[in-house]
mmCIF file of C-alpha atoms and ligand atoms in Angstrom:
data_model
loop_
_atom_site.group_PDB
_atom_site.id
_atom_site.type_symbol
_atom_site.label_atom_id
_atom_site.label_comp_id
_atom_site.label_asym_id
_atom_site.label_seq_id
_atom_site.Cartn_x
_atom_site.Cartn_y
_atom_site.Cartn_z
ATOM 1 C CA UNK A 1 8.546 -8.098 -12.878
ATOM 2 C CA UNK A 2 8.528 -11.611 -11.383
ATOM 3 C CA UNK A 3 8.474 -11.807 -7.539
ATOM 4 C CA UNK A 4 11.551 -13.126 -7.259
ATOM 5 C CA UNK A 5 13.109 -9.174 -7.855
ATOM 6 C CA UNK A 6 10.180 -7.674 -6.177
ATOM 7 C CA UNK A 7 10.937 -4.909 -3.684
ATOM 8 C CA UNK A 8 8.009 -5.516 -1.724
ATOM 9 C CA UNK A 9 8.214 -9.215 -2.162
ATOM 10 C CA UNK A 10 11.263 -8.837 0.030
ATOM 11 C CA UNK A 11 9.766 -7.098 2.437
ATOM 12 C CA UNK A 12 6.973 -9.756 2.533
ATOM 13 C CA UNK A 13 9.329 -11.753 3.510
ATOM 14 C CA UNK A 14 11.910 -9.722 5.837
ATOM 15 C CA UNK A 15 14.627 -9.702 3.765
ATOM 16 C CA UNK A 16 14.560 -5.983 2.904
ATOM 17 C CA UNK A 17 13.961 -4.168 7.014
ATOM 18 C CA UNK A 18 10.699 -2.303 7.089
ATOM 19 C CA UNK A 19 9.123 -0.717 9.718
ATOM 20 C CA UNK A 20 5.847 -2.629 9.471
ATOM 21 C CA UNK A 21 2.943 -1.529 11.283
ATOM 22 C CA UNK A 22 0.165 -3.977 10.197
ATOM 23 C CA UNK A 23 0.425 -7.890 9.824
ATOM 24 C CA UNK A 24 -2.942 -10.283 9.231
ATOM 25 C CA UNK A 25 -2.929 -13.321 6.874
ATOM 26 C CA UNK A 26 -3.397 -11.464 3.731
ATOM 27 C CA UNK A 27 -1.412 -8.335 4.083
ATOM 28 C CA UNK A 28 0.753 -6.028 6.095
ATOM 29 C CA UNK A 29 1.022 -2.240 5.950
ATOM 30 C CA UNK A 30 4.546 -0.437 6.715
ATOM 31 C CA UNK A 31 5.426 2.788 6.560
ATOM 32 C CA UNK A 32 6.336 4.310 3.405
ATOM 33 C CA UNK A 33 10.028 5.486 3.323
ATOM 34 C CA UNK A 34 9.565 8.925 1.406
ATOM 35 C CA UNK A 35 6.501 10.240 3.126
ATOM 36 C CA UNK A 36 3.931 12.613 1.368
ATOM 37 C CA UNK A 37 2.059 13.544 4.760
ATOM 38 C CA UNK A 38 3.062 12.999 8.603
ATOM 39 C CA UNK A 39 0.693 9.594 8.250
ATOM 40 C CA UNK A 40 2.018 7.666 4.822
ATOM 41 C CA UNK A 41 1.516 3.660 5.297
ATOM 42 C CA UNK A 42 1.661 1.658 2.362
ATOM 43 C CA UNK A 43 -0.231 -1.692 2.234
ATOM 44 C CA UNK A 44 0.596 -3.815 0.438
ATOM 45 C CA UNK A 45 -0.989 -8.174 -0.550
ATOM 46 C CA UNK A 46 1.180 -10.954 0.966
ATOM 47 C CA UNK A 47 0.438 -12.584 -2.237
ATOM 48 C CA UNK A 48 2.639 -10.796 -5.501
ATOM 49 C CA UNK A 49 -0.387 -8.633 -7.624
ATOM 50 C CA UNK A 50 1.949 -6.724 -9.601
ATOM 51 C CA UNK A 51 -1.134 -3.804 -11.048
ATOM 52 C CA UNK A 52 -4.494 -3.309 -10.611
ATOM 53 C CA UNK A 53 -4.451 -4.412 -14.439
ATOM 54 C CA UNK A 54 -3.141 -7.922 -13.392
ATOM 55 C CA UNK A 55 -6.161 -8.486 -10.836
ATOM 56 C CA UNK A 56 -8.099 -12.184 -11.426
ATOM 57 C CA UNK A 57 -11.662 -13.239 -10.290
ATOM 58 C CA UNK A 58 -10.480 -14.731 -7.230
ATOM 59 C CA UNK A 59 -8.792 -11.519 -5.398
ATOM 60 C CA UNK A 60 -11.605 -10.022 -4.043
ATOM 61 C CA UNK A 61 -10.971 -11.088 -1.129
ATOM 62 C CA UNK A 62 -7.937 -10.001 -1.203
ATOM 63 C CA UNK A 63 -8.687 -6.654 -2.139
ATOM 64 C CA UNK A 64 -10.878 -6.440 -0.227
ATOM 65 C CA UNK A 65 -8.401 -6.988 3.111
ATOM 66 C CA UNK A 66 -6.159 -3.992 2.342
ATOM 67 C CA UNK A 67 -9.098 -1.693 2.855
ATOM 68 C CA UNK A 68 -10.031 -3.504 6.042
ATOM 69 C CA UNK A 69 -6.062 -3.006 7.156
ATOM 70 C CA UNK A 70 -6.591 0.659 5.796
ATOM 71 C CA UNK A 71 -9.909 1.416 8.318
ATOM 72 C CA UNK A 72 -7.352 0.097 10.869
ATOM 73 C CA UNK A 73 -4.414 1.394 10.612
ATOM 74 C CA UNK A 74 -6.321 5.076 10.169
ATOM 75 C CA UNK A 75 -8.200 4.331 13.751
ATOM 76 C CA UNK A 76 -4.710 3.455 15.010
ATOM 77 C CA UNK A 77 -2.762 6.518 13.438
ATOM 78 C CA UNK A 78 -5.950 9.254 15.079
ATOM 79 C CA UNK A 79 -7.019 10.247 11.789
ATOM 80 C CA UNK A 80 -10.396 8.687 11.348
ATOM 81 C CA UNK A 81 -12.068 11.197 12.667
ATOM 82 C CA UNK A 82 -10.050 14.119 10.554
ATOM 83 C CA UNK A 83 -10.216 12.014 7.430
ATOM 84 C CA UNK A 84 -7.720 10.153 5.390
ATOM 85 C CA UNK A 85 -7.217 9.462 1.550
ATOM 86 C CA UNK A 86 -6.399 5.386 0.548
ATOM 87 C CA UNK A 87 -5.141 5.418 -3.820
ATOM 88 C CA UNK A 88 -3.845 2.913 -5.610
ATOM 89 C CA UNK A 89 -1.617 4.343 -8.826
ATOM 90 C CA UNK A 90 -1.695 1.835 -11.418
ATOM 91 C CA UNK A 91 1.317 1.955 -14.126
ATOM 92 C CA UNK A 92 3.304 4.899 -15.596
ATOM 93 C CA UNK A 93 0.682 7.344 -16.265
ATOM 94 C CA UNK A 94 -0.401 7.363 -12.612
ATOM 95 C CA UNK A 95 2.994 7.109 -11.080
ATOM 96 C CA UNK A 96 3.539 3.477 -9.866
ATOM 97 C CA UNK A 97 7.373 3.081 -9.210
ATOM 98 C CA UNK A 98 6.574 -0.401 -7.584
ATOM 99 C CA UNK A 99 4.852 -3.046 -9.791
ATOM 100 C CA UNK A 100 3.128 -5.292 -6.392
ATOM 101 C CA UNK A 101 -0.214 -3.432 -5.816
ATOM 102 C CA UNK A 102 0.048 -1.039 -2.325
ATOM 103 C CA UNK A 103 -2.553 1.357 -0.984
ATOM 104 C CA UNK A 104 -0.814 4.282 -0.084
ATOM 105 C CA UNK A 105 -2.489 5.458 3.248
ATOM 106 C CA UNK A 106 -2.491 9.556 3.898
ATOM 107 C CA UNK A 107 -3.195 11.548 6.734
ATOM 108 C CA UNK A 108 -2.409 13.984 9.377
ATOM 109 C CA UNK A 109 -2.178 17.188 6.587
ATOM 110 C CA UNK A 110 -4.991 19.012 4.533
ATOM 111 C CA UNK A 111 -5.327 16.749 1.278
ATOM 112 C CA UNK A 112 -5.527 18.741 -1.804
ATOM 113 C CA UNK A 113 -7.800 17.722 -4.578
ATOM 114 C CA UNK A 114 -7.260 17.060 -7.323
ATOM 115 C CA UNK A 115 -3.838 15.504 -6.831
ATOM 116 C CA UNK A 116 -0.978 16.049 -9.177
HETATM 117 P P1 LIG B 1 4.202 3.787 -6.231
HETATM 118 O O1 LIG B 1 4.638 4.828 -6.727
HETATM 119 O O2 LIG B 1 4.366 2.318 -6.862
HETATM 120 O O3 LIG B 1 2.560 4.149 -6.219
HETATM 121 O O4 LIG B 1 4.610 3.755 -5.166
HETATM 122 C C1 LIG B 1 5.597 3.216 -4.470
HETATM 123 C C2 LIG B 1 5.800 3.816 -2.781
HETATM 124 O O5 LIG B 1 7.342 3.382 -2.740
HETATM 125 C C3 LIG B 1 6.960 5.310 -2.713
HETATM 126 O O6 LIG B 1 6.091 6.231 -1.389
HETATM 127 C C4 LIG B 1 8.040 5.172 -2.356
HETATM 128 O O7 LIG B 1 8.489 5.958 -1.147
HETATM 129 C C5 LIG B 1 8.122 3.584 -1.328
HETATM 130 N N1 LIG B 1 8.971 3.100 -1.209
HETATM 131 C C6 LIG B 1 10.187 2.932 -2.611
HETATM 132 N N2 LIG B 1 11.262 2.040 -1.679
HETATM 133 C C7 LIG B 1 10.840 1.497 -0.768
HETATM 134 C C8 LIG B 1 10.970 0.960 0.486
HETATM 135 O O8 LIG B 1 12.360 0.124 0.229
HETATM 136 N N3 LIG B 1 11.136 0.711 1.615
HETATM 137 C C9 LIG B 1 9.733 1.686 1.577
HETATM 138 N N4 LIG B 1 9.328 1.761 3.326
HETATM 139 N N5 LIG B 1 9.142 2.212 1.688
HETATM 140 C C10 LIG B 1 9.128 2.574 -0.244
HETATM 141 ZN ZN1 LIG B 2 5.997 -8.669 -4.932
#
């Protein structure tokens, strides 16, 4: 999918509304529209990257910044001490439905392992 018709690129551009709770030069974080936990935030790069398989040399800082955002948001949401989960799905077998990479930050309840 090209960036022109990518849902998350439209959120980055402000063309589709989202409850944005984190913004940095390279990433944004917003609440998932269909939350699977009391806190469910999606953290995405501003740059369109479809899947983990599309990461190139040069994306290291972009990906690292997603985790720095997760740490900051978890602290803001009061999850740091109790714990939380950060996960990124890749392609259909893992359940990826939006092809612009995103970390799911989930917390506020006990999370089972392994995931389904
Ligand atoms: P995936 O299944 O690709 O790992 O995760 C995509 C996530 O995006 C899902 O959890 C889904 O609920 C969320 N989502 C899909 N469309 C929208 C939207 O328009 N706004 C927001 N905030 N979340 C969305
Ligand atoms: Zn995109």
